[in-house]
Amino acid sequence: MNAAIIGYGKMGREIERLLVERGHGVRLIVDADNRGDLDAAHLRGIDVALEFTTPATAYDNIRACIDAGTPVVSGTTGWTDRLDELKTRCKERGGAFFYASNYSLGVNLLFRLNRQLAEMVGRVGGYDVRIEEVHHTQKKDAPSGTAITLAEEIIGRIGTKERWVNRPAADPSELAIASIREGTVPGIHTVTYTSADDVLTLRHEILNRRTLALGAVIAAEFLNGKRGVYTMDDLLK
């Protein structure tokens, strides 16, 4: 397939390397210095665009792809209060859009385990829960999109939490997410359940960006030729 890369930082470069490695062509690269190239003319002939940029630019980037009729895969986090707008626009225009807060296969297995565990703890009771996420110092959003996904899926199932907060919990209805930024850590997410008698922990650590880039490229291969809105759950099925 002919691919476009939107956002040419560390992730964009890793995606480029894997696209070429898997036999695809990179026909367009858009970054901050040539943002004007993200239009229908430059996207003509592009099978799939892969968008990994910043919370401030993601919405406009994805919308530009949808409006140009170009399928788009995005993993940018920190902006998803407007995600439903783009899903609706994509469906109305008969486009194709794939979004995930994290493209690691292991993290998406963690999501499934997290949902199942929250349901079981909700039935048993007696546990409090908190989340910790650790990322490199260049990460622009906090908490991470992965931590938010974990939190929201717990809140919908455990029955004792009403909202997540990015600070210590002030009362039992709050689910605390601690965000730590240090060094070059690609990503560590930990969900901890604590009772008066024991501690139960789910933990995932990404060792390098390749796993994220590979998941995004596989998502692009999956999206190529399709219409509709998709997630990692669709891909894993």
Short mmCIF file of C-alpha atoms in Angstrom, two decimals:
data_model
loop_
_atom_site.label_atom_id
_atom_site.label_comp_id
_atom_site.label_asym_id
_atom_site.label_seq_id
_atom_site.Cartn_x
_atom_site.Cartn_y
_atom_site.Cartn_z
CA MET A 1 0.00 0.00 0.00
CA ASN A 2 0.97 3.63 -0.42
CA ALA A 3 1.18 5.26 3.01
CA ALA A 4 1.37 8.76 4.41
CA ILE A 5 3.06 9.51 7.73
CA ILE A 6 1.68 12.48 9.66
CA GLY A 7 4.10 13.38 12.45
CA TYR A 8 7.75 12.61 11.82
CA GLY A 9 9.13 12.26 15.34
CA LYS A 10 10.58 9.09 16.84
CA MET A 11 7.33 7.20 16.34
CA GLY A 12 6.91 8.41 12.76
CA ARG A 13 10.44 7.33 11.86
CA GLU A 14 9.92 3.89 13.38
CA ILE A 15 6.66 3.54 11.45
CA GLU A 16 8.47 4.51 8.26
CA ARG A 17 11.13 1.87 8.85
CA LEU A 18 8.54 -0.87 9.43
CA LEU A 19 6.41 0.15 6.45
CA VAL A 20 9.41 -0.19 4.16
CA GLU A 21 10.46 -3.42 5.87
CA ARG A 22 7.00 -4.89 5.18
CA GLY A 23 7.04 -3.90 1.50
CA HIS A 24 4.94 -0.73 1.59
CA GLY A 25 5.71 2.65 0.06
CA VAL A 26 5.89 5.91 2.02
CA ARG A 27 4.57 8.48 -0.48
CA LEU A 28 4.00 11.45 1.84
CA ILE A 29 5.51 12.69 5.10
CA VAL A 30 3.87 15.63 6.85
CA ASP A 31 5.41 17.34 9.87
CA ALA A 32 5.20 20.77 11.51
CA ASP A 33 7.25 22.47 8.79
CA ASN A 34 5.00 21.34 5.90
CA ARG A 35 1.59 21.10 7.58
CA GLY A 36 0.05 22.73 4.49
CA ASP A 37 0.74 19.56 2.49
CA LEU A 38 -2.01 17.77 4.39
CA ASP A 39 -4.70 18.36 1.78
CA ALA A 40 -6.68 16.42 -0.81
CA ALA A 41 -4.13 17.07 -3.56
CA HIS A 42 -1.20 15.63 -1.64
CA LEU A 43 -3.29 12.76 -0.22
CA ARG A 44 -4.44 11.63 -3.67
CA GLY A 45 -3.27 8.06 -4.23
CA ILE A 46 -2.58 7.43 -0.53
CA ASP A 47 -4.14 4.17 0.69
CA VAL A 48 -3.72 4.84 4.43
CA ALA A 49 -2.36 7.71 6.54
CA LEU A 50 -0.78 7.08 9.95
CA GLU A 51 -1.16 10.01 12.35
CA PHE A 52 0.99 10.31 15.50
CA THR A 53 1.34 13.98 16.38
CA THR A 54 0.25 16.15 19.32
CA PRO A 55 -3.01 16.72 21.23
CA ALA A 56 -3.22 20.22 19.75
CA THR A 57 -3.05 19.09 16.11
CA ALA A 58 -4.55 15.58 16.02
CA TYR A 59 -8.19 16.57 15.47
CA ASP A 60 -7.43 18.78 12.48
CA ASN A 61 -5.03 16.23 10.99
CA ILE A 62 -7.52 13.38 11.20
CA ARG A 63 -10.36 15.53 9.92
CA ALA A 64 -8.27 16.56 6.92
CA CYS A 65 -7.75 12.89 6.05
CA ILE A 66 -11.43 12.03 6.48
CA ASP A 67 -12.49 15.01 4.36
CA ALA A 68 -10.03 13.96 1.65
CA GLY A 69 -11.41 10.41 1.66
CA THR A 70 -8.14 8.96 2.96
CA PRO A 71 -8.31 6.13 5.53
CA VAL A 72 -6.46 7.18 8.67
CA VAL A 73 -4.91 5.37 11.62
CA SER A 74 -4.26 7.51 14.71
CA GLY A 75 -2.63 6.89 18.05
CA THR A 76 -2.32 10.45 19.32
CA THR A 77 -3.66 10.82 22.87
CA GLY A 78 -4.74 13.74 25.01
CA TRP A 79 -7.45 15.09 22.69
CA THR A 80 -10.15 12.41 22.69
CA ASP A 81 -12.92 14.58 24.12
CA ARG A 82 -13.60 15.24 20.40
CA LEU A 83 -13.10 11.67 19.20
CA ASP A 84 -16.82 11.00 18.79
CA GLU A 85 -17.11 14.01 16.45
CA LEU A 86 -14.62 12.44 14.07
CA LYS A 87 -16.22 9.00 14.30
CA THR A 88 -19.55 10.55 13.28
CA ARG A 89 -17.95 12.55 10.46
CA CYS A 90 -16.18 9.44 9.18
CA LYS A 91 -19.43 7.44 9.09
CA GLU A 92 -21.33 10.27 7.41
CA ARG A 93 -18.72 10.55 4.68
CA GLY A 94 -18.26 6.82 4.20
CA GLY A 95 -14.63 7.01 5.28
CA ALA A 96 -12.31 4.79 7.29
CA PHE A 97 -10.82 5.58 10.69
CA PHE A 98 -8.88 3.42 13.14
CA TYR A 99 -8.15 4.75 16.61
CA ALA A 100 -6.37 3.22 19.60
CA SER A 101 -4.82 4.84 22.65
CA ASN A 102 -2.08 2.20 22.52
CA TYR A 103 -1.06 -0.09 19.65
CA SER A 104 0.91 -2.62 21.68
CA LEU A 105 -0.63 -6.10 21.47
CA GLY A 106 0.36 -6.70 25.09
CA VAL A 107 -1.39 -3.52 26.25
CA ASN A 108 -4.56 -4.54 24.45
CA LEU A 109 -4.42 -7.91 26.19
CA LEU A 110 -4.03 -5.89 29.41
CA PHE A 111 -7.21 -3.98 28.54
CA ARG A 112 -9.12 -7.25 28.29
CA LEU A 113 -7.72 -8.58 31.55
CA ASN A 114 -8.44 -5.23 33.21
CA ARG A 115 -12.11 -5.39 32.22
CA GLN A 116 -12.49 -8.96 33.46
CA LEU A 117 -10.72 -8.29 36.75
CA ALA A 118 -12.76 -5.15 37.45
CA GLU A 119 -15.98 -7.11 36.99
CA MET A 120 -14.80 -9.85 39.35
CA VAL A 121 -13.59 -7.40 42.00
CA GLY A 122 -16.90 -5.58 41.70
CA ARG A 123 -18.71 -8.80 42.60
CA VAL A 124 -16.35 -9.70 45.45
CA GLY A 125 -15.90 -6.20 46.93
CA GLY A 126 -13.44 -5.10 49.61
CA TYR A 127 -10.74 -3.68 47.32
CA ASP A 128 -9.63 -0.16 46.49
CA VAL A 129 -7.93 0.44 43.13
CA ARG A 130 -5.36 2.90 41.76
CA ILE A 131 -3.38 3.30 38.55
CA GLU A 132 0.20 4.41 37.93
CA GLU A 133 1.70 5.25 34.54
CA VAL A 134 5.36 6.04 33.82
CA HIS A 135 6.57 7.59 30.55
CA HIS A 136 9.52 9.49 29.09
CA THR A 137 9.89 13.18 29.84
CA GLN A 138 8.94 14.21 26.27
CA LYS A 139 5.40 12.83 26.52
CA LYS A 140 3.06 15.80 26.14
CA ASP A 141 -0.10 14.55 27.84
CA ALA A 142 -0.85 13.28 31.34
CA PRO A 143 -2.38 10.96 32.25
CA SER A 144 -1.62 8.76 29.27
CA GLY A 145 -4.42 7.67 26.98
CA THR A 146 -3.76 4.09 28.05
CA ALA A 147 -4.21 4.98 31.73
CA ILE A 148 -7.46 6.79 30.94
CA THR A 149 -8.74 3.75 29.02
CA LEU A 150 -7.87 1.50 31.97
CA ALA A 151 -9.57 3.87 34.42
CA GLU A 152 -12.76 4.31 32.41
CA GLU A 153 -13.15 0.59 31.93
CA ILE A 154 -12.73 0.02 35.67
CA ILE A 155 -15.24 2.76 36.56
CA GLY A 156 -17.87 1.17 34.34
CA ARG A 157 -17.50 -2.20 36.02
CA ILE A 158 -16.33 -2.03 39.65
CA GLY A 159 -19.28 -0.08 41.04
CA THR A 160 -17.39 1.92 43.69
CA LYS A 161 -15.67 4.52 41.47
CA GLU A 162 -17.43 7.43 39.78
CA ARG A 163 -14.55 9.32 38.15
CA TRP A 164 -10.79 9.28 37.69
CA VAL A 165 -8.45 12.04 38.88
CA ASN A 166 -4.81 12.77 38.04
CA ARG A 167 -3.86 13.25 41.71
CA PRO A 168 -4.30 11.40 45.01
CA ALA A 169 -7.94 10.46 45.57
CA ALA A 170 -9.83 12.84 47.85
CA ASP A 171 -12.64 10.37 48.57
CA PRO A 172 -13.45 6.68 47.87
CA SER A 173 -15.46 7.49 44.73
CA GLU A 174 -12.32 8.77 42.94
CA LEU A 175 -9.91 6.52 41.06
CA ALA A 176 -6.43 8.02 41.36
CA ILE A 177 -4.03 7.98 38.41
CA ALA A 178 -0.41 8.83 39.22
CA SER A 179 1.59 10.13 36.23
CA ILE A 180 5.38 9.93 36.41
CA ARG A 181 7.72 11.35 33.75
CA GLU A 182 11.31 10.18 33.82
CA GLY A 183 14.17 9.41 31.45
CA THR A 184 13.33 7.64 28.19
CA VAL A 185 10.78 5.14 29.55
CA PRO A 186 8.54 4.00 26.62
CA GLY A 187 5.65 3.16 28.95
CA ILE A 188 4.76 1.28 32.15
CA HIS A 189 1.16 0.89 33.33
CA THR A 190 0.20 -0.64 36.66
CA VAL A 191 -3.27 -1.30 38.07
CA THR A 192 -3.20 -2.11 41.79
CA TYR A 193 -6.05 -3.49 43.89
CA THR A 194 -5.54 -3.32 47.64
CA SER A 195 -7.64 -4.86 50.42
CA ALA A 196 -7.03 -5.13 54.15
CA ASP A 197 -5.41 -8.51 53.54
CA ASP A 198 -3.65 -8.55 50.16
CA VAL A 199 -2.55 -6.69 47.02
CA LEU A 200 -3.34 -7.71 43.44
CA THR A 201 -1.46 -6.09 40.55
CA LEU A 202 -1.74 -5.96 36.75
CA ARG A 203 1.38 -4.53 35.10
CA HIS A 204 2.60 -4.01 31.56
CA GLU A 205 5.95 -2.57 30.48
CA ILE A 206 6.83 -1.62 26.92
CA LEU A 207 10.51 -2.22 26.22
CA ASN A 208 10.77 -0.24 22.97
CA ARG A 209 8.73 1.78 20.45
CA ARG A 210 8.87 -0.98 17.84
CA THR A 211 5.91 -2.80 19.39
CA LEU A 212 3.81 0.38 19.13
CA ALA A 213 4.89 1.14 15.57
CA LEU A 214 4.32 -2.45 14.46
CA GLY A 215 0.80 -2.43 15.88
CA ALA A 216 0.06 0.80 14.01
CA VAL A 217 1.37 -0.60 10.73
CA ILE A 218 -0.68 -3.79 11.18
CA ALA A 219 -3.71 -1.59 11.88
CA ALA A 220 -3.03 0.29 8.62
CA GLU A 221 -2.84 -3.00 6.73
CA PHE A 222 -6.13 -4.03 8.36
CA LEU A 223 -7.83 -0.72 7.49
CA ASN A 224 -6.68 -0.65 3.85
CA GLY A 225 -9.71 -1.13 1.60
CA LYS A 226 -12.29 -0.90 4.40
CA ARG A 227 -14.89 1.67 5.40
CA GLY A 228 -16.07 2.43 8.91
CA VAL A 229 -14.63 3.08 12.36
CA TYR A 230 -12.39 0.46 13.97
CA THR A 231 -10.42 -0.23 17.15
CA MET A 232 -7.88 -2.78 18.31
CA ASP A 233 -10.75 -5.02 19.44
CA ASP A 234 -11.80 -5.31 15.79
CA LEU A 235 -8.27 -6.12 14.71
CA LEU A 236 -7.76 -8.74 17.43
CA LYS A 237 -10.95 -10.51 16.42
#
